[in-house]
Each structure stands twice: as C-alpha cells, then as structure tokens.
CSV table of C-alpha atoms in Angstrom, one decimal:
chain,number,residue,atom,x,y,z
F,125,UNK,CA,-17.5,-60.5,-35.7
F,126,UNK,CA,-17.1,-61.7,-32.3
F,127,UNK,CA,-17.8,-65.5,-31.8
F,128,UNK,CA,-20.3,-65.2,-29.2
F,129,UNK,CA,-23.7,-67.6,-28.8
F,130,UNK,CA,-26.5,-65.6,-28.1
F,131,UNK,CA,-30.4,-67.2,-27.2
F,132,UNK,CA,-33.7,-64.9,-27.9
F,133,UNK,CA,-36.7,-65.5,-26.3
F,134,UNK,CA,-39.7,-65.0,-27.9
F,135,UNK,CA,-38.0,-63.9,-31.0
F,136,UNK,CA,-41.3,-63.9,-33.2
F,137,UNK,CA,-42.9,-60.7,-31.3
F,138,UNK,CA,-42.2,-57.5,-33.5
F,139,UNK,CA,-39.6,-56.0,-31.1
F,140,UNK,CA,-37.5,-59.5,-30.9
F,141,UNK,CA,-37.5,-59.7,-34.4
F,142,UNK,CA,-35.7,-56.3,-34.7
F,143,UNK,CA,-33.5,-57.2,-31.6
F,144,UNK,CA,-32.5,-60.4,-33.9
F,145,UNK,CA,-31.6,-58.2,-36.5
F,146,UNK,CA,-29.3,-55.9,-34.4
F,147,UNK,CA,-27.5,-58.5,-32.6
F,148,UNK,CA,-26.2,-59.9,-36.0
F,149,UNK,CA,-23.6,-57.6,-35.4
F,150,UNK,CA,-22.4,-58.6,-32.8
F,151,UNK,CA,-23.1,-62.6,-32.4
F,152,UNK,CA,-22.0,-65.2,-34.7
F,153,UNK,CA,-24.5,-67.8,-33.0
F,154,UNK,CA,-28.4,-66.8,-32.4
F,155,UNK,CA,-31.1,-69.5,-31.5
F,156,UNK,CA,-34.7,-67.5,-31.3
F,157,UNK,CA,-37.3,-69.2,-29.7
F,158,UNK,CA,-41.2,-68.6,-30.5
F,159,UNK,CA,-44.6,-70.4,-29.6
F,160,UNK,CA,-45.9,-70.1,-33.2
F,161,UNK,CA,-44.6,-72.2,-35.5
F,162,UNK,CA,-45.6,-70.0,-38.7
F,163,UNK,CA,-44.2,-67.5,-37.3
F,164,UNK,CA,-40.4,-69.0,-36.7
F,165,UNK,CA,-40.6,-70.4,-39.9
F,166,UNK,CA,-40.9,-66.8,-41.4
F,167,UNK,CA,-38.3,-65.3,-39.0
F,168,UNK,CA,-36.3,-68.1,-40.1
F,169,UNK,CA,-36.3,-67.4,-43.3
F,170,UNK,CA,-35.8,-63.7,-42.7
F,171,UNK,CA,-32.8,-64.4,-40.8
F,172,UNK,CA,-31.5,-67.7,-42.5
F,173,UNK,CA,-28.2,-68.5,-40.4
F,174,UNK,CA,-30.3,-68.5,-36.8
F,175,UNK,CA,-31.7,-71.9,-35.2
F,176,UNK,CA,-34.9,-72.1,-34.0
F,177,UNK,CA,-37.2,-73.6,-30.9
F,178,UNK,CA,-40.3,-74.2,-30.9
F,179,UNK,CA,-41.0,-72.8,-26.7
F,180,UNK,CA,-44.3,-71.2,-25.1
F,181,UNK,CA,-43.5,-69.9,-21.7
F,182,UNK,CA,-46.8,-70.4,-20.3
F,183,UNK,CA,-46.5,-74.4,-21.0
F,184,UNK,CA,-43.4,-76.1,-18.8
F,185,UNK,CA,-40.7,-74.1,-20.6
F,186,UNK,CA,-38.1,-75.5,-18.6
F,187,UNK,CA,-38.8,-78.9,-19.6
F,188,UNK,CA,-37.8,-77.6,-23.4
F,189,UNK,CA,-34.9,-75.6,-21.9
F,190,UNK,CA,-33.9,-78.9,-20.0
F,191,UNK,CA,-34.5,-80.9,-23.9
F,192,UNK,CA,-31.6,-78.6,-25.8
F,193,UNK,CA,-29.3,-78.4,-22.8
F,194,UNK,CA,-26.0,-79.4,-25.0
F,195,UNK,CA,-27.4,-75.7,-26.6
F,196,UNK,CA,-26.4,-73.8,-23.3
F,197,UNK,CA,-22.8,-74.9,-22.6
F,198,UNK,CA,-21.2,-72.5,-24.3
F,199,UNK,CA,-24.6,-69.6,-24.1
F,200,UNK,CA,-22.8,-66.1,-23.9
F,201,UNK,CA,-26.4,-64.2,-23.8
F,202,UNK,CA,-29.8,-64.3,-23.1
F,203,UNK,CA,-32.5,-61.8,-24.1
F,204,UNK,CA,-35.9,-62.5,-22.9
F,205,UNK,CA,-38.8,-60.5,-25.0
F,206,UNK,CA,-42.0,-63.1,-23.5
F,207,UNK,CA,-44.6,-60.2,-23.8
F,208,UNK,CA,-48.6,-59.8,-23.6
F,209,UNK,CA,-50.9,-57.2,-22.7
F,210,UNK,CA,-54.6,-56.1,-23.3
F,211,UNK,CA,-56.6,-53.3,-22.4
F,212,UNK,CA,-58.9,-55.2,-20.1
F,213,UNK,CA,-60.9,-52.2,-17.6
F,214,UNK,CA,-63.5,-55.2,-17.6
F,215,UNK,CA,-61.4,-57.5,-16.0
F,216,UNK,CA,-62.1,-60.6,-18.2
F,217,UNK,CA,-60.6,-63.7,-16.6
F,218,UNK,CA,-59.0,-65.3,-19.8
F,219,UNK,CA,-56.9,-61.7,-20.6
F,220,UNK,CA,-56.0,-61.3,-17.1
F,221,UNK,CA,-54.7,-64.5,-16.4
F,222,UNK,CA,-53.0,-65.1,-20.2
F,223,UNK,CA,-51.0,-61.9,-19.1
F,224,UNK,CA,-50.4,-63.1,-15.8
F,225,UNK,CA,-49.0,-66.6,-17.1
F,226,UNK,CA,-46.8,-65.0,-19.5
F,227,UNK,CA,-45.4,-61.7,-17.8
F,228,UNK,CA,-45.0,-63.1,-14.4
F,229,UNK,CA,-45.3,-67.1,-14.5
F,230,UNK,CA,-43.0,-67.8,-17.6
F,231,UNK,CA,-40.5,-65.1,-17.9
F,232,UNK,CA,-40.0,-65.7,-14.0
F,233,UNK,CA,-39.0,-69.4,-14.4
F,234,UNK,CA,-37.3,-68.9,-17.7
F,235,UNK,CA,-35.1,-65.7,-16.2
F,236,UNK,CA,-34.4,-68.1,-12.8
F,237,UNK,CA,-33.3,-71.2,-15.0
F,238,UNK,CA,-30.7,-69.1,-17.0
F,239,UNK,CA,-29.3,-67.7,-13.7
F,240,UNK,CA,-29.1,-70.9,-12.2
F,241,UNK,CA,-27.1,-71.6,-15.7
F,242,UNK,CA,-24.8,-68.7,-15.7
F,243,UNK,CA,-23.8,-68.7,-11.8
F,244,UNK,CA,-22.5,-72.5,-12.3
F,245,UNK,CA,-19.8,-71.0,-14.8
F,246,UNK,CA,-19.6,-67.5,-13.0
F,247,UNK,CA,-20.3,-65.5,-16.5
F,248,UNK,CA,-23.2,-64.8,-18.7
F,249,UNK,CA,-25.2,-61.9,-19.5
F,250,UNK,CA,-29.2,-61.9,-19.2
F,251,UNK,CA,-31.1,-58.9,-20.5
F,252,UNK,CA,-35.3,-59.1,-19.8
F,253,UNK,CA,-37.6,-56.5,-21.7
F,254,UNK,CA,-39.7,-55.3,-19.0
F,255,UNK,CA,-42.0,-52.1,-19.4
F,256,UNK,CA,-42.1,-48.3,-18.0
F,257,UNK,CA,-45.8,-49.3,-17.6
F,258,UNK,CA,-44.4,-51.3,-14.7
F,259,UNK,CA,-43.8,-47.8,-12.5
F,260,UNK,CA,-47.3,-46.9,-12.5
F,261,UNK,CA,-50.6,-48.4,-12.0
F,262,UNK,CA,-53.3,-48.4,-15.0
F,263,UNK,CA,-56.6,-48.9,-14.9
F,264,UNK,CA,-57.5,-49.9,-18.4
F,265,UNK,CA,-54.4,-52.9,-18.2
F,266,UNK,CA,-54.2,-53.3,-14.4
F,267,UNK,CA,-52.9,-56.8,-15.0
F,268,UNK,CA,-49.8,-55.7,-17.7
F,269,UNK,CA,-48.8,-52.6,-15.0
F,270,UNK,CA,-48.6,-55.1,-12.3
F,271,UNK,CA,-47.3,-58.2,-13.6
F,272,UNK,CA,-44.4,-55.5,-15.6
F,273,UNK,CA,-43.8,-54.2,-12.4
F,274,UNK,CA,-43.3,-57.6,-10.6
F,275,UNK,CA,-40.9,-58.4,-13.3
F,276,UNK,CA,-39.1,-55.4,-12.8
F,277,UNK,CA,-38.8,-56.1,-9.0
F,278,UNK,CA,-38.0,-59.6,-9.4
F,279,UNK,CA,-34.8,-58.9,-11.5
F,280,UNK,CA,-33.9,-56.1,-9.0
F,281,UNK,CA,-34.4,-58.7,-6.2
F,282,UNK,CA,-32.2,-61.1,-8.1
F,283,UNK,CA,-29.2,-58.6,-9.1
F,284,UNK,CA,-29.0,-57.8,-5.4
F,285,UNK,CA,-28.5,-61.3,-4.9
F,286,UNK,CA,-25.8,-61.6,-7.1
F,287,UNK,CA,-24.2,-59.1,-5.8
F,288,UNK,CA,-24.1,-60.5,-2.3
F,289,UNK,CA,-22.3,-63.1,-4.0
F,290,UNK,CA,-20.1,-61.4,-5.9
F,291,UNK,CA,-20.9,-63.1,-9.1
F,292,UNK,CA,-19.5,-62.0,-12.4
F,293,UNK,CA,-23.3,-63.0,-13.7
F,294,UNK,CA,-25.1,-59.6,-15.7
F,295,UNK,CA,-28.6,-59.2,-15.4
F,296,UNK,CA,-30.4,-55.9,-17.2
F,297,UNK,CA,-34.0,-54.9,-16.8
F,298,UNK,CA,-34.7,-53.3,-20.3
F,299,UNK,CA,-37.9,-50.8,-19.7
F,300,UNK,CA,-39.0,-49.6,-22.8
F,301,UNK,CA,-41.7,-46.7,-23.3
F,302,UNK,CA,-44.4,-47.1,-25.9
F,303,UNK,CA,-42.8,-48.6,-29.4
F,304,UNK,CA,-44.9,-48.7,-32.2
F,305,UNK,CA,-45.4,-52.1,-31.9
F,306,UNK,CA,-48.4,-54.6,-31.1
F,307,UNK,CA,-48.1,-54.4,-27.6
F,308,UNK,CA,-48.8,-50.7,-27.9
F,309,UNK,CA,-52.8,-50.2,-27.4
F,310,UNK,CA,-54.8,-47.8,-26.1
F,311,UNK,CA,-56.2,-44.0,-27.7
F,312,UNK,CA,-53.9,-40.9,-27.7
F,313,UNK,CA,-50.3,-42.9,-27.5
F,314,UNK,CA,-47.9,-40.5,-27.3
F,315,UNK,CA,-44.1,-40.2,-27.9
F,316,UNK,CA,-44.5,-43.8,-29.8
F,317,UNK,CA,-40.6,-44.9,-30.9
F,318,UNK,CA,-40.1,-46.4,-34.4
F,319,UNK,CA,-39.2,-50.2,-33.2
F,320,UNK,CA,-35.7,-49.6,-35.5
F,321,UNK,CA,-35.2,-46.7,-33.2
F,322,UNK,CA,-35.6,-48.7,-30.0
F,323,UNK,CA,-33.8,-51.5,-30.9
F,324,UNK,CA,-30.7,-49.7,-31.6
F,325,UNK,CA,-30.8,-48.1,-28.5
F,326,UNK,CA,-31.3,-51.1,-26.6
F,327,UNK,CA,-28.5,-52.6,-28.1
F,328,UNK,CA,-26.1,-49.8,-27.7
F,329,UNK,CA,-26.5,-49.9,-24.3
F,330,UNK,CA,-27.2,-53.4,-23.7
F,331,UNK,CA,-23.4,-53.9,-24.9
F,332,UNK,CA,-22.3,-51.7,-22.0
F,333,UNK,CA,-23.8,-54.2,-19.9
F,334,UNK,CA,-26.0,-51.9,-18.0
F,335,UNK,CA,-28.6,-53.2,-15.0
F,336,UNK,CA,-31.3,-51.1,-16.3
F,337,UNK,CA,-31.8,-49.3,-19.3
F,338,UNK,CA,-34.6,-46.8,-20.4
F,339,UNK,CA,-35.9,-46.0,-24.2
F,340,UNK,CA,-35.9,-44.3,-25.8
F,341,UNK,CA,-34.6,-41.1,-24.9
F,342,UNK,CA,-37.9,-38.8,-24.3
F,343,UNK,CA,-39.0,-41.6,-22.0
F,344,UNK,CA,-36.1,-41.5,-19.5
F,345,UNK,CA,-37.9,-37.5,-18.7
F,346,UNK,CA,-40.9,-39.6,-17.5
F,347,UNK,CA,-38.7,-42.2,-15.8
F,348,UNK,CA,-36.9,-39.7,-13.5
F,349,UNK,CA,-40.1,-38.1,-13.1
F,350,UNK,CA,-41.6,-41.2,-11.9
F,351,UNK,CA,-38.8,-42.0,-9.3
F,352,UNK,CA,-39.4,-38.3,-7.8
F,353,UNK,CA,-42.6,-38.1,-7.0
F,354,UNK,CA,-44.1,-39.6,-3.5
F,355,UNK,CA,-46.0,-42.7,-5.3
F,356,UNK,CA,-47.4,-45.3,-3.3
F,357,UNK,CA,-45.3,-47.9,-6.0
C-alpha cells in the first residue's frame, strides 16, 4: 500500500462512504469529514482505521480547516463529496438557498482553501464530485442544475489558472450521472448506476489523475451529446 494521506469531504453521504471504501486501496491515511455526528460515528466504525471531523460546509468551514492545520502538511489528496439537492418546481426559499449554501457557498471556499494549500508545496491532487445535471437546466431542481453547473465552471476556471502558472497542482471535476443514491429523486430515473459501480469507476480514473471524468459509462453518450448540441449553457 502506498503511504499516501488522503482527506474526504463529506464522507457520511452514501457515495463518500463507498469512495472511503475504494480508496483503502490505495491510501494508508484517510480523515473523512461529516456534519452529523451519528453518522461519523457509524462510518467510523465501518471503517475503523480512518480519523474523523466533525465539519459542515455551510458553517465557516475554513475556520475548522484552519483548527487541524498540523493535519494538512503532509495531505496527498482531497476528494470533496459536499452534496444537496431537492426537487423544488415551487421554489421554496429554505431548499433553494440550503442548496445554494452547500453546492456553491461551501464547496467553493473549501475547494479554494485546499488550492491555496497545494500551490504553496507545488503538488496535491483535488478531485470535486460535481453533477451531469450541471450541463442542463431543470425545471423541477433549478437550484441543483445551476449551482452543479457553477461548480463545474469554477474548477474549469481554476485549472486554467493553474495552468497559466504551470503548477504541478491536480484538480478533477468528477460528473457523475444518476447513482442510485439519495441524491437521486425525481419519477422515471433512468440508466441509475449501482453506487459500487460508480465508485470504482471514479477511482479507476481518478488514479490517472484526469481533469474531468464522466460515469458511468452509458452517461458519457449523454455527455458528448450535450457538448454537440447549440445549447444556450
């Protein structure tokens, strides 16, 4: 096993849970973070060797990221899995702005902290899971679309900027398509991946160190799709 440090975000949510379980194989070190304490306390004992944070994105994360400092010295990777959605077509404030908070507001200052981190040391690889929801608009969870979508152009925004500057620093958007998870609502899903199924896929291609990676498979027919048609996106 290589001895390589590794930080989860968010690790309680159903698809970092099976991400924790795939990167065993390849990290000696994981620290999973989670804003339910329950909930790390079960993952913890599912997955006895990793160290847990208690860390909500929506409430000053970075002041708990600036707390365990000493924990990022010698940080190889970062996977970020802060997550929420609703179908919402009525628009209710509280959903729209929970999403908000969490897809834009926390993952943004959370993603911009660790690439502050990694560029001080030149190295460091940062994968965010990010959504194929983000390429088109919905009308039933306008607020997840868009906020996946900002996300999405936020790392591309950000990779560009590392390449100006030549950094050795890896950033990967990671756009899954609908995993049979809790995220996944709505009637008549279609092509829904087993979560086992798109986690090792993830994985396999998160080790290449790729800037933007599709799953599962059937979904990357949608992707291309998406990028060839004349959308206004």
């Amino acid at each position: 096993m290589n001895r390589k440090k590794a930080l989860v975000i968010s690790g309680t949510s159903t698809i970092g849970t099976e991400m924790i379980k795939q990167m065993q194989q390849k990290f000696s070190s994981i620290i999973v973070t989670g804003r339910n304490a329950e909930k790390l306390v079960k993952v913890q004992l599912q997955f006895p060797q990793i160290r847990t944070i208690l860390l909500d994105v929506t409430q000053n994360p970075i002041a708990v990221l600036e707390a365990n400092q000493r924990l990022w010295e010698d940080l190889d990777f970062v996977l970020i899995c802060a997550g929420d959605g609703e179908v919402n077509p009525s628009l209710e404030p509280e959903v729209e702005d929970r999403v908000i908070a969490v897809n834009v507001n926390g993952c943004s200052a959370i993603l911009a902290y660790f690439v502050r981190l990694f560029q001080q040391k030149d190295a460091g690889h940062i994968a965010v899971i990010t959504s194929l929801a983000g390429m088109l608009p919905s009308g039933d969870a306008a607020s997840y679309a868009a906020s996946k979508a900002f996300l999405s152009r936020y790392i591309a925004g950000i990779q560009i900027q590392l390449k100006k500057q030549k950094s050795h620093v890896i950033l990967t958007d990671i756009r899954p398509g609908l995993v049979n998870t809790p995220m996944a609502k709505g009637k008549k899903l279609f092509w829904v991946a087993p979560v086992e199924k798109a986690g090792k896929q993830i994985c396999r291609q998160m080790y290449r160190k790729k800037k933007r990676i599709i799953v599962t498979k059937r979904w990357k027919m949608l992707y291309v799709l998406c990028r060839l048609l004349p959308l206004d996106i």
